[in-house]
Steps between C-alpha positions, in 0.01 A plus 500: 500500500646184649315313771783580743463873432124478537522332840762753616283788378195358677702474822598868475144601411352312798768619743454854368141488619551330834834645607495829311167618638595503868868401509418172672413155379245325719543121530163442329607723211828309468322164485238636257775625269679164513173312433416719201850464357475121532185508288683693227804275519542239228549139618845497340610807702681375809568843653390554858223762503589597856844601373335699220294692756802556724702622200223741400488637855878534523522672161174697518513814290214705354671509160527121500127476570426748219710293260315185607161664436610603150642157412200313638264727303635352179619163632165383637172443322194702601368202691831458683511871590147469643624205707791707630258778600301240695826389666585860593156545655535186709849604614367846596235336717732233649574700814128583539567870438458687173728802506461809285850436362390152390197650326720752319740223393223274368342791311839592355563146370146459366521830312845417359354174371175654376281297735184677613200429719315320223790252475519434876367196682545326833713666766640739242152635429442568870843656550473710184158635598632593845811661352302702246260615771795616708375264769 
């Protein structure tokens, strides 16, 4: 997986959570997504992360998100996948609401990647516990 593909896939994964759960993208979610993408971006990558987010929103499709989850499952290390789950948790909480649809999405990704409660830490641990409890 190239670094370009990985960043594109992360954009679709993050937008899938924030936009796909309620059909809207709150400003705080947008900025959280951009901030998280910047952290994954290599210094040599000059692409504008805001354009990546806008592209993911404009081309949002559930199948594209599914493909991203599959590619990232093999394209990221276990440690990197755990970091992405932390990112997803922070994005879910960015608008100060944790929706059932966000919980379902985070559970879906964590199960696809084989990440369970014993592997969770930080915000992801809190979000995962709430999601599993059906909050």
